[in-house]
Amino acid sequence: MATQPLPHGRNAPEQNGQWRLLRWLTLDGRETSPPSQTDVGETMADEHNELEPQVGIFERGDTLDRYVVLERLGAGSMGLVYAAYDPKLDRRVALKLLHARGGPEQGTRRAQRLAREAQAMARLNHPNVVTVHDVGTADDRVFVAMEHVDGQTLTKWLASTRSWREVIEVFLAAGRGLEAAHQQGLVHRDFKPDNVMLGSDGRVRVMDFGLARADDDGSLDDDEDSARYRSVDVDLASHLTRTGAVMGTPAYMAPEQHMGQAVDARSDQFAFCVALYEGLYGSRPFRGDTVAALGLAAMEGHIEDPPPGRSVPKWLRRVVVQGLAAAPDERFGDMKQLLHGLEVDPRRRRRIVLGATAGVVLIGASGWATARASRSGVAPCTGAQQHVADVWDEDRSERVAAALRATGSAVAEDTVARVGDRLDRYTEDWVAMRTDSCRATRIDGEQSEALLDLRTACLDDRLRRVDQVVDILEHADQGVVQRAVGAVAGLPSLEPCADATALRSRLPPPDDADTAAEVERLRGTLGHAQALLASGRDERARKLVDDALERAEALAYPPLLAEAQALSGELSSHAGNHEEAAATLSQAYFTALRVHHDDVAAAAAASLTYVVGYRLARPAEGRQWGEHALAMGLRVGEGQLEEARARHNLGVLANSAGDNDAASTHYERAFALRTALLPADHPDLARSLNALGNVHLRRGEYDHALGRYQEALALRERVYGPNHPAVAGVHNNISLVRRRRGDYAGACESLGQAVEIYERALGSKHPHLAQAVDNLGIALREGGDPVAAEAQYRRALEIRRQALGPEHPDLADSWMGLGRALSDQGRHDEAEPLQRRALALFERSFGPEHLAVGSALVGLGIVQMARGDDAAAVPNLQRAATIIEAAMPGSSESVEARTLLKQAHSRSASP
């Protein structure tokens, strides 16, 4: 059976009438890219630029004590830095001239203190600290002669993509330099990537201890430093681009430093972890546009979620986060402890632990912790990570990455990082929930053994699903690569495993132990099939589901039967067999309803809303299924994802019927629920944004439509990467806004991006590429270039013919567009047969009253009127107006058909 050419989640061109609008749009439709933190990273320097005369500025050849100045290298927060030559020892040095400040008495005290600190640094001899050779004074100015390092700063080094292992290696070296300084009683107070050098000799050195001071009593020294810290209180609202007020760099400062309190080695530890977080994730852990906002975020411990696309082990994040604790006492005791945490990968130790406990007998779902504690001496509730180790660890992550890259897909590299990040987060949350559940029973005594069993079984099911998805990824082809992020994002939520009420209300398993075991085995099979379907392995999924369905019928356990029927219906819909899908999903709904399997009933009804109402073009019946879906969703729980799915599909029906208000209501509610319940980078959020953009477009609210589309574009680029076909779909919709505004060049530019992405990711013969090429033909034709449009239509037609066969209804799209382009060139005799051919194909595929038929009749009527045959156009436009008004009463498309009909009547009646 031919499929209906209004696919949910596809990009399609617009013809005259709603058919074309829907064919053009991607119908599958929160957070935009985070603001730049550049300002936050700027050092809050001294006010010498504004308040201090520029004394002590040296030119090449000038001398300072015995040193000959070669060139100025830069300016730090405490002074000017020069490259200089030491004739006594015949070597190049970096010469730092510290700023003068205050009156003579204060300046003398300050010079003495800085000299003492520089001398202390000179006694520090460590390979990861820039060596201080000499300290002196000139014109009452303190200078420090240091080792000159030929290389680059850590900031510049991190500007290139680095693996987490490379980052850790460099930071461990820098951390050892800090540790050595701390052991000498020195605190840096301005550690940041700009103050770490990677020499051309491969050695890492911490430099610019210009803010360093001995922490012998932990207090703030003279009135200068006290005043500088107190100034924070009066400058809390200052934007971070302003100079002055704070010693150090706000983005890296510990809470105690923001508050003007005493600082010590743990403050350096905090700054080190801010810089390390930035190196690992590409963004800083705390966000704020002012010193006050930044300090408040650090003081309250508001650590930003890591951005997608960075694969960093969970154990490593935990170490870094501890170093970022707001209270110094909650950080590591010293740098040595922190560095030990960074060096020791617990996943390496896991294999040893697993070997040591291989003989432990686990006693049921609720007895595992006690058994381990009694037989191995390991404390209870500490082994959840071991369960994850067999499913997702470093080795398996590397195998998945290798498999994805081996496909040669244009989106493979983007996908590797995003899949790894999502699986890391999911399994980390799994470990936390499994551990919390165990502790609630075994340690805190707040949870019963029975509830522990239920939660453990739920979590074990989720971990099996992870294992199944990872197995598919390990054997990826190009189709799997494109769906990989969605497949991982579609893993079932862990939240139901923490819902005691929902767990207790689950349907009981069969009384017979053998039957119960078979039910669980078949549920595992259905989970595997679901993972295959999400990954694009439909044929393998169909074999598993057919077998499970047959066995479920024999077991006579209705809940399992409903689950198998529902998944079978989804597979049929995915294959384009919508009548078969509707029948099977109806069976699933009523089977589930009879035994109060509410979540399955809600899902089946939501699918029926879409399949019946949209795919099969029976909107009234589809809306009825939508009401069933909403009712069942409320039985599952108010404000849950079941309601969001039903609302979204009802929005699709309302949108296709031209009911913008109803569509907006449903889409907005679905988006609100998804925003509240899903991670900020979940693909369904972009789907909702895209759908809301479509509603605004239908209303002619082009600014709002473009805004939603751009949000969807930013989110999809974040979720999938910029070269993924899902991103091309949004470029397509943006082109429609531009075309509606008369910006045909802009529309062609957006479509050119979509075509480029599709061709690179899917190849030159893919139907999605044909859709974008077809749309490009429309933009060119309406922009006044029917000759260029003709070439695009013919290209789209050839791709579709080869990819879909001669009877696929998508070919009719290209025939209609090509006919219009030829008619615009005055080639009416060539155009009319193409319009009739499109009309006949739509009628064969969907029946005589389908909306697509009405659109084709409008196209035929326009060509007939263009050639002067108004009398022949009248019956075609009359029939078109009747079809479109029935499907979309009062819509602009219906008005267009009636207007054309009046024109044809008037012109045919004229002598």
mmCIF file of N, CA, C and O in Angstrom, residues 578-634:
data_model
loop_
_atom_site.group_PDB
_atom_site.id
_atom_site.type_symbol
_atom_site.label_atom_id
_atom_site.label_comp_id
_atom_site.label_asym_id
_atom_site.label_seq_id
_atom_site.Cartn_x
_atom_site.Cartn_y
_atom_site.Cartn_z
ATOM 1 N N HIS A 578 0.055 1.931 7.324
ATOM 2 C CA HIS A 578 -0.698 2.649 8.340
ATOM 3 C C HIS A 578 -2.032 1.988 8.689
ATOM 4 O O HIS A 578 -2.462 2.061 9.844
ATOM 5 N N GLU A 579 -2.681 1.387 7.738
ATOM 6 C CA GLU A 579 -3.919 0.670 8.061
ATOM 7 C C GLU A 579 -3.616 -0.494 9.001
ATOM 8 O O GLU A 579 -4.322 -0.729 9.990
ATOM 9 N N GLU A 580 -2.575 -1.230 8.677
ATOM 10 C CA GLU A 580 -2.161 -2.333 9.544
ATOM 11 C C GLU A 580 -1.751 -1.803 10.919
ATOM 12 O O GLU A 580 -2.088 -2.395 11.956
ATOM 13 N N ALA A 581 -1.059 -0.688 10.942
ATOM 14 C CA ALA A 581 -0.640 -0.097 12.216
ATOM 15 C C ALA A 581 -1.847 0.298 13.050
ATOM 16 O O ALA A 581 -1.884 0.057 14.265
ATOM 17 N N ALA A 582 -2.840 0.906 12.420
ATOM 18 C CA ALA A 582 -4.030 1.335 13.159
ATOM 19 C C ALA A 582 -4.751 0.140 13.773
ATOM 20 O O ALA A 582 -5.188 0.196 14.933
ATOM 21 N N ALA A 583 -4.856 -0.949 13.014
ATOM 22 C CA ALA A 583 -5.546 -2.132 13.540
ATOM 23 C C ALA A 583 -4.791 -2.730 14.728
ATOM 24 O O ALA A 583 -5.387 -3.084 15.757
ATOM 25 N N THR A 584 -3.483 -2.846 14.601
ATOM 26 C CA THR A 584 -2.687 -3.458 15.675
ATOM 27 C C THR A 584 -2.637 -2.567 16.910
ATOM 28 O O THR A 584 -2.721 -3.047 18.045
ATOM 29 N N LEU A 585 -2.506 -1.270 16.716
ATOM 30 C CA LEU A 585 -2.483 -0.352 17.846
ATOM 31 C C LEU A 585 -3.829 -0.329 18.568
ATOM 32 O O LEU A 585 -3.881 -0.192 19.803
ATOM 33 N N SER A 586 -4.912 -0.470 17.810
ATOM 34 C CA SER A 586 -6.235 -0.558 18.446
ATOM 35 C C SER A 586 -6.330 -1.796 19.325
ATOM 36 O O SER A 586 -6.866 -1.745 20.445
ATOM 37 N N GLN A 587 -5.811 -2.914 18.832
ATOM 38 C CA GLN A 587 -5.776 -4.127 19.646
ATOM 39 C C GLN A 587 -4.977 -3.892 20.926
ATOM 40 O O GLN A 587 -5.401 -4.297 22.018
ATOM 41 N N ALA A 588 -3.835 -3.251 20.787
ATOM 42 C CA ALA A 588 -3.001 -2.979 21.956
ATOM 43 C C ALA A 588 -3.740 -2.108 22.957
ATOM 44 O O ALA A 588 -3.677 -2.343 24.175
ATOM 45 N N TYR A 589 -4.436 -1.094 22.472
ATOM 46 C CA TYR A 589 -5.154 -0.189 23.370
ATOM 47 C C TYR A 589 -6.199 -0.939 24.187
ATOM 48 O O TYR A 589 -6.256 -0.805 25.421
ATOM 49 N N PHE A 590 -7.025 -1.720 23.517
ATOM 50 C CA PHE A 590 -8.110 -2.389 24.237
ATOM 51 C C PHE A 590 -7.594 -3.531 25.104
ATOM 52 O O PHE A 590 -8.137 -3.788 26.192
ATOM 53 N N THR A 591 -6.551 -4.203 24.667
ATOM 54 C CA THR A 591 -5.949 -5.234 25.526
ATOM 55 C C THR A 591 -5.414 -4.595 26.808
ATOM 56 O O THR A 591 -5.636 -5.100 27.913
ATOM 57 N N ALA A 592 -4.716 -3.484 26.662
ATOM 58 C CA ALA A 592 -4.165 -2.792 27.825
ATOM 59 C C ALA A 592 -5.269 -2.226 28.712
ATOM 60 O O ALA A 592 -5.187 -2.268 29.948
ATOM 61 N N LEU A 593 -6.298 -1.699 28.087
ATOM 62 C CA LEU A 593 -7.392 -1.100 28.849
ATOM 63 C C LEU A 593 -8.083 -2.133 29.732
ATOM 64 O O LEU A 593 -8.444 -1.845 30.881
ATOM 65 N N ARG A 594 -8.250 -3.339 29.213
ATOM 66 C CA ARG A 594 -8.954 -4.385 29.977
ATOM 67 C C ARG A 594 -8.226 -4.755 31.253
ATOM 68 O O ARG A 594 -8.854 -5.120 32.248
ATOM 69 N N VAL A 595 -6.895 -4.668 31.247
ATOM 70 C CA VAL A 595 -6.131 -5.103 32.425
ATOM 71 C C VAL A 595 -5.493 -3.915 33.158
ATOM 72 O O VAL A 595 -4.605 -4.093 33.977
ATOM 73 N N HIS A 596 -5.959 -2.692 32.835
ATOM 74 C CA HIS A 596 -5.470 -1.476 33.505
ATOM 75 C C HIS A 596 -3.958 -1.265 33.308
ATOM 76 O O HIS A 596 -3.288 -0.774 34.203
ATOM 77 N N HIS A 597 -3.475 -1.628 32.144
ATOM 78 C CA HIS A 597 -2.072 -1.350 31.807
ATOM 79 C C HIS A 597 -2.045 0.054 31.196
ATOM 80 O O HIS A 597 -1.886 0.245 29.986
ATOM 81 N N ASP A 598 -2.142 1.068 32.056
ATOM 82 C CA ASP A 598 -2.468 2.421 31.614
ATOM 83 C C ASP A 598 -1.396 3.063 30.755
ATOM 84 O O ASP A 598 -1.703 3.802 29.809
ATOM 85 N N ASP A 599 -0.122 2.838 31.076
ATOM 86 C CA ASP A 599 0.914 3.499 30.293
ATOM 87 C C ASP A 599 0.941 2.993 28.859
ATOM 88 O O ASP A 599 1.161 3.757 27.920
ATOM 89 N N VAL A 600 0.705 1.683 28.671
ATOM 90 C CA VAL A 600 0.653 1.141 27.310
ATOM 91 C C VAL A 600 -0.585 1.647 26.579
ATOM 92 O O VAL A 600 -0.525 2.003 25.393
ATOM 93 N N ALA A 601 -1.708 1.709 27.278
ATOM 94 C CA ALA A 601 -2.928 2.221 26.655
ATOM 95 C C ALA A 601 -2.750 3.675 26.234
ATOM 96 O O ALA A 601 -3.180 4.081 25.142
ATOM 97 N N ALA A 602 -2.126 4.478 27.079
ATOM 98 C CA ALA A 602 -1.899 5.886 26.752
ATOM 99 C C ALA A 602 -0.991 6.025 25.534
ATOM 100 O O ALA A 602 -1.253 6.847 24.638
ATOM 101 N N ALA A 603 0.064 5.234 25.480
ATOM 102 C CA ALA A 603 0.996 5.311 24.345
ATOM 103 C C ALA A 603 0.319 4.867 23.053
ATOM 104 O O ALA A 603 0.511 5.477 21.997
ATOM 105 N N ALA A 604 -0.480 3.795 23.121
ATOM 106 C CA ALA A 604 -1.165 3.312 21.923
ATOM 107 C C ALA A 604 -2.164 4.339 21.409
ATOM 108 O O ALA A 604 -2.259 4.592 20.200
ATOM 109 N N ALA A 605 -2.899 4.976 22.325
ATOM 110 C CA ALA A 605 -3.878 5.979 21.906
ATOM 111 C C ALA A 605 -3.194 7.191 21.295
ATOM 112 O O ALA A 605 -3.686 7.776 20.312
ATOM 113 N N ALA A 606 -2.064 7.590 21.859
ATOM 114 C CA ALA A 606 -1.332 8.720 21.287
ATOM 115 C C ALA A 606 -0.846 8.398 19.876
ATOM 116 O O ALA A 606 -0.908 9.240 18.971
ATOM 117 N N SER A 607 -0.362 7.193 19.671
ATOM 118 C CA SER A 607 0.076 6.789 18.334
ATOM 119 C C SER A 607 -1.096 6.752 17.360
ATOM 120 O O SER A 607 -0.969 7.165 16.204
ATOM 121 N N LEU A 608 -2.234 6.263 17.836
ATOM 122 C CA LEU A 608 -3.421 6.212 16.978
ATOM 123 C C LEU A 608 -3.895 7.608 16.589
ATOM 124 O O LEU A 608 -4.410 7.814 15.492
ATOM 125 N N THR A 609 -3.731 8.566 17.479
ATOM 126 C CA THR A 609 -4.077 9.953 17.160
ATOM 127 C C THR A 609 -3.357 10.389 15.891
ATOM 128 O O THR A 609 -3.952 10.989 14.988
ATOM 129 N N TYR A 610 -2.092 10.063 15.831
ATOM 130 C CA TYR A 610 -1.272 10.477 14.696
ATOM 131 C C TYR A 610 -1.501 9.603 13.470
ATOM 132 O O TYR A 610 -1.697 10.111 12.358
ATOM 133 N N VAL A 611 -1.487 8.297 13.670
ATOM 134 C CA VAL A 611 -1.604 7.377 12.532
ATOM 135 C C VAL A 611 -2.961 7.530 11.850
ATOM 136 O O VAL A 611 -3.051 7.657 10.617
ATOM 137 N N VAL A 612 -4.033 7.510 12.633
ATOM 138 C CA VAL A 612 -5.375 7.583 12.054
ATOM 139 C C VAL A 612 -5.699 9.005 11.601
ATOM 140 O O VAL A 612 -6.184 9.222 10.488
ATOM 141 N N GLY A 613 -5.427 9.968 12.482
ATOM 142 C CA GLY A 613 -5.841 11.326 12.167
ATOM 143 C C GLY A 613 -5.002 11.995 11.103
ATOM 144 O O GLY A 613 -5.524 12.799 10.317
ATOM 145 N N TYR A 614 -3.720 11.664 11.043
ATOM 146 C CA TYR A 614 -2.821 12.372 10.128
ATOM 147 C C TYR A 614 -2.381 11.507 8.967
ATOM 148 O O TYR A 614 -2.570 11.867 7.798
ATOM 149 N N ARG A 615 -1.818 10.343 9.274
ATOM 150 C CA ARG A 615 -1.338 9.471 8.201
ATOM 151 C C ARG A 615 -2.483 8.970 7.325
ATOM 152 O O ARG A 615 -2.350 8.912 6.095
ATOM 153 N N LEU A 616 -3.584 8.595 7.950
ATOM 154 C CA LEU A 616 -4.722 8.062 7.185
ATOM 155 C C LEU A 616 -5.744 9.140 6.863
ATOM 156 O O LEU A 616 -6.792 8.843 6.277
ATOM 157 N N ALA A 617 -5.465 10.390 7.271
ATOM 158 C CA ALA A 617 -6.312 11.536 6.922
ATOM 159 C C ALA A 617 -7.754 11.349 7.375
ATOM 160 O O ALA A 617 -8.706 11.666 6.662
ATOM 161 N N ARG A 618 -7.928 10.840 8.610
ATOM 162 C CA ARG A 618 -9.254 10.755 9.214
ATOM 163 C C ARG A 618 -9.213 11.592 10.498
ATOM 164 O O ARG A 618 -9.148 11.057 11.612
ATOM 165 N N PRO A 619 -9.224 12.929 10.344
ATOM 166 C CA PRO A 619 -8.946 13.800 11.486
ATOM 167 C C PRO A 619 -9.952 13.688 12.619
ATOM 168 O O PRO A 619 -9.562 13.761 13.792
ATOM 169 N N ALA A 620 -11.226 13.542 12.316
ATOM 170 C CA ALA A 620 -12.224 13.448 13.389
ATOM 171 C C ALA A 620 -11.962 12.217 14.249
ATOM 172 O O ALA A 620 -11.994 12.284 15.487
ATOM 173 N N GLU A 621 -11.701 11.093 13.599
ATOM 174 C CA GLU A 621 -11.390 9.870 14.332
ATOM 175 C C GLU A 621 -10.079 10.014 15.097
ATOM 176 O O GLU A 621 -9.939 9.542 16.231
ATOM 177 N N GLY A 622 -9.122 10.697 14.482
ATOM 178 C CA GLY A 622 -7.853 10.918 15.155
ATOM 179 C C GLY A 622 -8.021 11.746 16.422
ATOM 180 O O GLY A 622 -7.392 11.470 17.452
ATOM 181 N N ARG A 623 -8.870 12.773 16.363
ATOM 182 C CA ARG A 623 -9.111 13.593 17.558
ATOM 183 C C ARG A 623 -9.763 12.783 18.673
ATOM 184 O O ARG A 623 -9.480 13.001 19.862
ATOM 185 N N GLN A 624 -10.623 11.855 18.303
ATOM 186 C CA GLN A 624 -11.215 10.985 19.329
ATOM 187 C C GLN A 624 -10.140 10.150 20.022
ATOM 188 O O GLN A 624 -10.147 10.009 21.248
ATOM 189 N N TRP A 625 -9.227 9.622 19.244
ATOM 190 C CA TRP A 625 -8.125 8.863 19.854
ATOM 191 C C TRP A 625 -7.275 9.783 20.733
ATOM 192 O O TRP A 625 -6.753 9.369 21.771
ATOM 193 N N GLY A 626 -7.161 11.035 20.324
ATOM 194 C CA GLY A 626 -6.414 11.981 21.147
ATOM 195 C C GLY A 626 -7.054 12.196 22.501
ATOM 196 O O GLY A 626 -6.355 12.315 23.523
ATOM 197 N N GLU A 627 -8.373 12.247 22.534
ATOM 198 C CA GLU A 627 -9.063 12.382 23.825
ATOM 199 C C GLU A 627 -8.827 11.146 24.691
ATOM 200 O O GLU A 627 -8.648 11.246 25.907
ATOM 201 N N HIS A 628 -8.843 9.969 24.066
ATOM 202 C CA HIS A 628 -8.516 8.735 24.821
ATOM 203 C C HIS A 628 -7.092 8.822 25.381
ATOM 204 O O HIS A 628 -6.837 8.438 26.532
ATOM 205 N N ALA A 629 -6.177 9.318 24.544
ATOM 206 C CA ALA A 629 -4.781 9.406 24.978
ATOM 207 C C ALA A 629 -4.631 10.346 26.167
ATOM 208 O O ALA A 629 -3.899 10.061 27.125
ATOM 209 N N LEU A 630 -5.330 11.492 26.127
ATOM 210 C CA LEU A 630 -5.260 12.430 27.245
ATOM 211 C C LEU A 630 -5.851 11.825 28.508
ATOM 212 O O LEU A 630 -5.299 11.974 29.610
ATOM 213 N N ALA A 631 -6.978 11.133 28.362
ATOM 214 C CA ALA A 631 -7.606 10.520 29.530
ATOM 215 C C ALA A 631 -6.707 9.460 30.149
ATOM 216 O O ALA A 631 -6.531 9.399 31.378
ATOM 217 N N MET A 632 -6.114 8.629 29.307
ATOM 218 C CA MET A 632 -5.233 7.590 29.831
ATOM 219 C C MET A 632 -3.957 8.201 30.401
ATOM 220 O O MET A 632 -3.410 7.707 31.389
ATOM 221 N N GLY A 633 -3.501 9.267 29.792
ATOM 222 C CA GLY A 633 -2.321 9.937 30.322
ATOM 223 C C GLY A 633 -2.558 10.472 31.720
ATOM 224 O O GLY A 633 -1.676 10.399 32.588
ATOM 225 N N LEU A 634 -3.756 10.988 31.976
ATOM 226 C CA LEU A 634 -4.079 11.473 33.316
ATOM 227 C C LEU A 634 -4.136 10.325 34.322
ATOM 228 O O LEU A 634 -3.823 10.513 35.496
#
